[in-house]
Amino acid sequence: MRVLVLFAHPAQRKTSINLAMADAARRMDGVTFVDLYADYPRFSIDIDREQERLLAHDLIVFQFPVFWYATPALLKQWQDLVLEYGFAYGPGSKKLAGKRLLASITTGGSERDYAVGGGNNHPIEQFLLPLRQTAFLCGMEFLPPFVLHSANHIETAASQAHIEAYANLLAALRDDVFDLDSAQQSSMLTRDDVARLTRR
Amino acid sequence: MDGLAFYAFAYLAAAVLAVIVSQRLGLGSVVGYIAAGVLIGPVLQISGAAGSGYLEQFSEFGIVMMLFLIGLEIDPQMVWRLRAKLVGLGGLQVVLTVGLVTAIGIFLGFAWQQSLLFGFVGALSSTAIVLQTLEEKGLLESDGGRASFAVLLFQDLAVIPMLALIPLIAGGAEGAAAGGHGAAHGAGLLQGLPGWASAILTLAAVGVVVAGGHFLSRPIFRMIALMGLREVFTAAALLVVVAIALLMSAVGLSPALGAFLAGVVLANSEFKHELQNDIEPFKGLLLGLFFMTIGAKIDPAILRDNWLIVLAATLALVVLKAAVLVPLAWIFKVRATAGWLFALGLAQAGEFGFVLLSIGRDRALLSDGTVSVAILVITAGMILTPALFALYDRIAVLIDSRGQTRADADEPEEGTIIIAGVGRFGQIVNRMLLANGHRPVILDYRADVVDDVRKFGVTSFFGDASRPDLLASAGLAKAHLLVVAIDDRDRAAEIVAHARRSNPDIRIIARAYDRLHYYALVEAGADHVVRELFGSSVEVGGLALRALGMHPYEVEKRKTVFTDEDVAGLARLAPLIDREIRAPNNAQYVAGFREISKVIEDAMRGERGAYDDRVRRGWSPPSSGESHVPHKTDS
């Protein structure tokens, strides 16, 4: 599959694991990497260019840190502007139909927070309902999100493993060797799932 | 010399005194001038001696200049917009009133020629008084005001054929050769020529005025403007008017008609406002002089003997004019308060009546006594005008209280935008406004700049924007927004201060040269002040940071914070400014400035300061190792 990574992070500090993941994606062959905040620092999104990018790829990856249970502001604006009526939805004009959407997210809260009875009281995938429904309305397949919890407090070894797993996941999807049918059985993907579902 | 100085003193003193009194009484300046004429003529017996005939001839230039200015005001687009009211409303008003007054005149036993002249006089209203009153009351843009303006404009245009017709009907009255002095002028050049040749010469003269106005005057005006010789520009403007008057007289046409034509030709030129401002004071004074010579000729004996006739004729004329106007207003959907404003406002006779009457007397169409009575009737009508407007106010209150006005309430026009200075800076402001459907009025004192900008299709006028009269004619009194973007720092502050004084509600955006100028403009009353190079400097600073590898969004954040800090610093420093001391010598100011700079400099040196804190503040994760989320179930 032709892979497009749309990375959205408004505060790219060197210590951010999200930034390291982005760098890994940026370096990959056969993967188009876009830093939305670098392309549109004033939020003036080029709608035509973004729509052409979408049409030229089969898998769209939203890579972002979760802020207040949602995407960063620019990625929300991107959805508002790029997924136009007559392009992404509307009668006879679902130009994105058949494509796949993957969210690669990091959360500040722990796995325990994102559980019934936890501080956030709901598993993370439930907070992604708007994205899932957006994909559905556009006729896209919404893949289980690739999630890293406790992103600010992770040990070095684990973070390294997550970054590698992210690169492997993108490569496997690019090369069509990722078992999507089995993946759809899970509510979310972790770094362990990547190795398990890759069929090389 | 003594004689001349004495006449000048007498006329000016009487004018100043009478006009002030008349203005105070709300009667307008025309009545004041006529009263001044009465004062120096019949009352004090100063006029009538040597100087007055010469003065009278001189004062006729007032009429010529008035028509030149009316011509300048003719904007083809506005005429097109008003076409229905102009032709329909104005045309019917003039035709019906002329017809009715003429019929009454014939019925009363006057010759048809005299009656027609009375009809002409009666049909016209006083442009000067009505427009001034509407302007003062802020009713010019209302439905009634616009209808009134359309009719006045049509009347002003109708004067031209009337001026041309009077000699013809006078000729008819007296047989072949009439002996007025206007015809004598014409004879000068055309005498002995066959009819066809004089017709060609006449047409050629009109052609010279149109072509000269179109092709010759602009380069000449531009050249003079570029030289920066103000008084020569004024002289050139007067020269144009006088030259046209001479040329027209030479071929036997009305000088007023020629001046009107020249005005129309120059109406779309960039020098329009400058010409208006230069001619206006001369027109005002000479027109005043004209009214004074009218007043000076009034014979008090005639008023004493005919006061009943004057009174009856005045009231009859007002009632008749209103009776024509009321149904017309109704037909043309100028209803309720607007209709009453229209009908009562235009019910007097106007200053052009004096002109027509004096020509009628020169052509021996009317006797001196009849003219005097007619002049008294017009004057009385003018004196009555404020009372009619007062009557309108009462009616408007009455109609308003009945709540019937909402349906056809007057809609104010969209506010004007004035941009003073359209160099590289003002031009961008102008382009943004144009792109968003606004049409600003542009003023600049560099003729070449105005010329260039006009090539790009921008409405712009040549003139010094710091001159109050130019600002006024650009519409300052009613403007919603003024953008001051001129280079001269002191003038910019003057413009801001003047605009704030004369229009307290206007929004003023001003461009400052530096920090000190910024404070001067704020003090002068600007709502927003922008340092001219600040925005672009910050832009370049941002590009520099980007070139050094900073993330573009990080650069945006730092630019925003830098700008906010710096602008906030400006406000904090404001009380430390002392205009008497140069900034570098003002210890307090220097200290304050350094304090603001320090915050920014610290961050630049890598030390943590307020600036750095503010930039970093967004999207900071909690730093403690523990989860920050409160758990519902304690465990």
mmCIF file with all atom_site columns, C-alpha atoms in Angstrom, chain B residues 45-109:
data_model
loop_
_atom_site.group_PDB
_atom_site.id
_atom_site.type_symbol
_atom_site.label_atom_id
_atom_site.label_alt_id
_atom_site.label_comp_id
_atom_site.label_asym_id
_atom_site.label_entity_id
_atom_site.label_seq_id
_atom_site.pdbx_PDB_ins_code
_atom_site.Cartn_x
_atom_site.Cartn_y
_atom_site.Cartn_z
_atom_site.occupancy
_atom_site.B_iso_or_equiv
_atom_site.pdbx_formal_charge
_atom_site.auth_seq_id
_atom_site.auth_comp_id
_atom_site.auth_asym_id
_atom_site.auth_atom_id
_atom_site.pdbx_PDB_model_num
ATOM 1  C CA . GLN B 1 45  ? -26.495 104.906 0.230   1.00 0.00 ? 45  GLN B CA 1
ATOM 2  C CA . ILE B 1 46  ? -22.899 103.791 -0.161  1.00 0.00 ? 46  ILE B CA 1
ATOM 3  C CA . SER B 1 47  ? -23.317 101.904 -3.393  1.00 0.00 ? 47  SER B CA 1
ATOM 4  C CA . GLY B 1 48  ? -24.622 103.406 -6.582  1.00 0.00 ? 48  GLY B CA 1
ATOM 5  C CA . ALA B 1 49  ? -21.471 105.498 -6.927  1.00 0.00 ? 49  ALA B CA 1
ATOM 6  C CA . ALA B 1 50  ? -18.611 104.743 -9.289  1.00 0.00 ? 50  ALA B CA 1
ATOM 7  C CA . GLY B 1 51  ? -17.493 101.317 -8.123  1.00 0.00 ? 51  GLY B CA 1
ATOM 8  C CA . SER B 1 52  ? -20.737 99.433  -8.122  1.00 0.00 ? 52  SER B CA 1
ATOM 9  C CA . GLY B 1 53  ? -21.198 98.774  -11.834 1.00 0.00 ? 53  GLY B CA 1
ATOM 10 C CA . TYR B 1 54  ? -17.702 97.353  -11.983 1.00 0.00 ? 54  TYR B CA 1
ATOM 11 C CA . LEU B 1 55  ? -18.399 95.250  -8.902  1.00 0.00 ? 55  LEU B CA 1
ATOM 12 C CA . GLU B 1 56  ? -21.573 93.897  -10.410 1.00 0.00 ? 56  GLU B CA 1
ATOM 13 C CA . GLN B 1 57  ? -19.771 92.657  -13.485 1.00 0.00 ? 57  GLN B CA 1
ATOM 14 C CA . PHE B 1 58  ? -17.084 91.182  -11.288 1.00 0.00 ? 58  PHE B CA 1
ATOM 15 C CA . SER B 1 59  ? -19.601 89.452  -9.072  1.00 0.00 ? 59  SER B CA 1
ATOM 16 C CA . GLU B 1 60  ? -21.093 87.577  -12.027 1.00 0.00 ? 60  GLU B CA 1
ATOM 17 C CA . PHE B 1 61  ? -17.982 85.436  -11.909 1.00 0.00 ? 61  PHE B CA 1
ATOM 18 C CA . GLY B 1 62  ? -19.498 84.023  -8.727  1.00 0.00 ? 62  GLY B CA 1
ATOM 19 C CA . ILE B 1 63  ? -22.268 82.468  -10.825 1.00 0.00 ? 63  ILE B CA 1
ATOM 20 C CA . VAL B 1 64  ? -19.745 81.185  -13.357 1.00 0.00 ? 64  VAL B CA 1
ATOM 21 C CA . MET B 1 65  ? -17.680 79.602  -10.596 1.00 0.00 ? 65  MET B CA 1
ATOM 22 C CA . MET B 1 66  ? -20.751 78.112  -8.974  1.00 0.00 ? 66  MET B CA 1
ATOM 23 C CA . LEU B 1 67  ? -21.625 76.356  -12.220 1.00 0.00 ? 67  LEU B CA 1
ATOM 24 C CA . PHE B 1 68  ? -18.028 75.231  -12.623 1.00 0.00 ? 68  PHE B CA 1
ATOM 25 C CA . LEU B 1 69  ? -18.210 73.664  -9.151  1.00 0.00 ? 69  LEU B CA 1
ATOM 26 C CA . ILE B 1 70  ? -21.596 72.112  -9.880  1.00 0.00 ? 70  ILE B CA 1
ATOM 27 C CA . GLY B 1 71  ? -20.060 70.639  -13.035 1.00 0.00 ? 71  GLY B CA 1
ATOM 28 C CA . LEU B 1 72  ? -17.182 69.245  -10.980 1.00 0.00 ? 72  LEU B CA 1
ATOM 29 C CA . GLU B 1 73  ? -19.682 67.540  -8.691  1.00 0.00 ? 73  GLU B CA 1
ATOM 30 C CA . ILE B 1 74  ? -21.358 65.722  -11.573 1.00 0.00 ? 74  ILE B CA 1
ATOM 31 C CA . ASP B 1 75  ? -20.310 62.139  -11.226 1.00 0.00 ? 75  ASP B CA 1
ATOM 32 C CA . PRO B 1 76  ? -21.619 60.112  -14.195 1.00 0.00 ? 76  PRO B CA 1
ATOM 33 C CA . GLN B 1 77  ? -22.177 57.076  -11.982 1.00 0.00 ? 77  GLN B CA 1
ATOM 34 C CA . MET B 1 78  ? -24.182 59.069  -9.473  1.00 0.00 ? 78  MET B CA 1
ATOM 35 C CA . VAL B 1 79  ? -26.229 60.675  -12.229 1.00 0.00 ? 79  VAL B CA 1
ATOM 36 C CA . TRP B 1 80  ? -26.916 57.218  -13.638 1.00 0.00 ? 80  TRP B CA 1
ATOM 37 C CA . ARG B 1 81  ? -27.974 55.936  -10.231 1.00 0.00 ? 81  ARG B CA 1
ATOM 38 C CA . LEU B 1 82  ? -30.301 58.894  -9.760  1.00 0.00 ? 82  LEU B CA 1
ATOM 39 C CA . ARG B 1 83  ? -31.567 58.837  -13.358 1.00 0.00 ? 83  ARG B CA 1
ATOM 40 C CA . ALA B 1 84  ? -35.155 57.904  -12.517 1.00 0.00 ? 84  ALA B CA 1
ATOM 41 C CA . LYS B 1 85  ? -35.542 60.591  -9.870  1.00 0.00 ? 85  LYS B CA 1
ATOM 42 C CA . LEU B 1 86  ? -33.442 63.068  -11.798 1.00 0.00 ? 86  LEU B CA 1
ATOM 43 C CA . VAL B 1 87  ? -35.417 62.972  -15.005 1.00 0.00 ? 87  VAL B CA 1
ATOM 44 C CA . GLY B 1 88  ? -38.797 61.898  -13.694 1.00 0.00 ? 88  GLY B CA 1
ATOM 45 C CA . LEU B 1 89  ? -39.068 63.754  -10.437 1.00 0.00 ? 89  LEU B CA 1
ATOM 46 C CA . GLY B 1 90  ? -36.873 66.707  -11.407 1.00 0.00 ? 90  GLY B CA 1
ATOM 47 C CA . GLY B 1 91  ? -38.235 67.003  -14.915 1.00 0.00 ? 91  GLY B CA 1
ATOM 48 C CA . LEU B 1 92  ? -41.883 66.890  -13.843 1.00 0.00 ? 92  LEU B CA 1
ATOM 49 C CA . GLN B 1 93  ? -41.275 69.325  -11.006 1.00 0.00 ? 93  GLN B CA 1
ATOM 50 C CA . VAL B 1 94  ? -39.667 71.887  -13.317 1.00 0.00 ? 94  VAL B CA 1
ATOM 51 C CA . VAL B 1 95  ? -42.161 71.471  -16.166 1.00 0.00 ? 95  VAL B CA 1
ATOM 52 C CA . LEU B 1 96  ? -45.248 71.505  -13.942 1.00 0.00 ? 96  LEU B CA 1
ATOM 53 C CA . THR B 1 97  ? -44.106 74.471  -11.870 1.00 0.00 ? 97  THR B CA 1
ATOM 54 C CA . VAL B 1 98  ? -43.071 76.486  -14.917 1.00 0.00 ? 98  VAL B CA 1
ATOM 55 C CA . GLY B 1 99  ? -46.416 75.698  -16.517 1.00 0.00 ? 99  GLY B CA 1
ATOM 56 C CA . LEU B 1 100 ? -48.509 76.626  -13.490 1.00 0.00 ? 100 LEU B CA 1
ATOM 57 C CA . VAL B 1 101 ? -46.650 79.838  -12.691 1.00 0.00 ? 101 VAL B CA 1
ATOM 58 C CA . THR B 1 102 ? -46.754 80.907  -16.349 1.00 0.00 ? 102 THR B CA 1
ATOM 59 C CA . ALA B 1 103 ? -50.492 80.263  -16.510 1.00 0.00 ? 103 ALA B CA 1
ATOM 60 C CA . ILE B 1 104 ? -51.072 82.278  -13.365 1.00 0.00 ? 104 ILE B CA 1
ATOM 61 C CA . GLY B 1 105 ? -48.873 85.080  -14.717 1.00 0.00 ? 105 GLY B CA 1
ATOM 62 C CA . ILE B 1 106 ? -50.862 85.264  -17.947 1.00 0.00 ? 106 ILE B CA 1
ATOM 63 C CA . PHE B 1 107 ? -54.078 85.116  -15.950 1.00 0.00 ? 107 PHE B CA 1
ATOM 64 C CA . LEU B 1 108 ? -52.884 88.098  -13.899 1.00 0.00 ? 108 LEU B CA 1
ATOM 65 C CA . GLY B 1 109 ? -52.291 90.064  -17.079 1.00 0.00 ? 109 GLY B CA 1
#
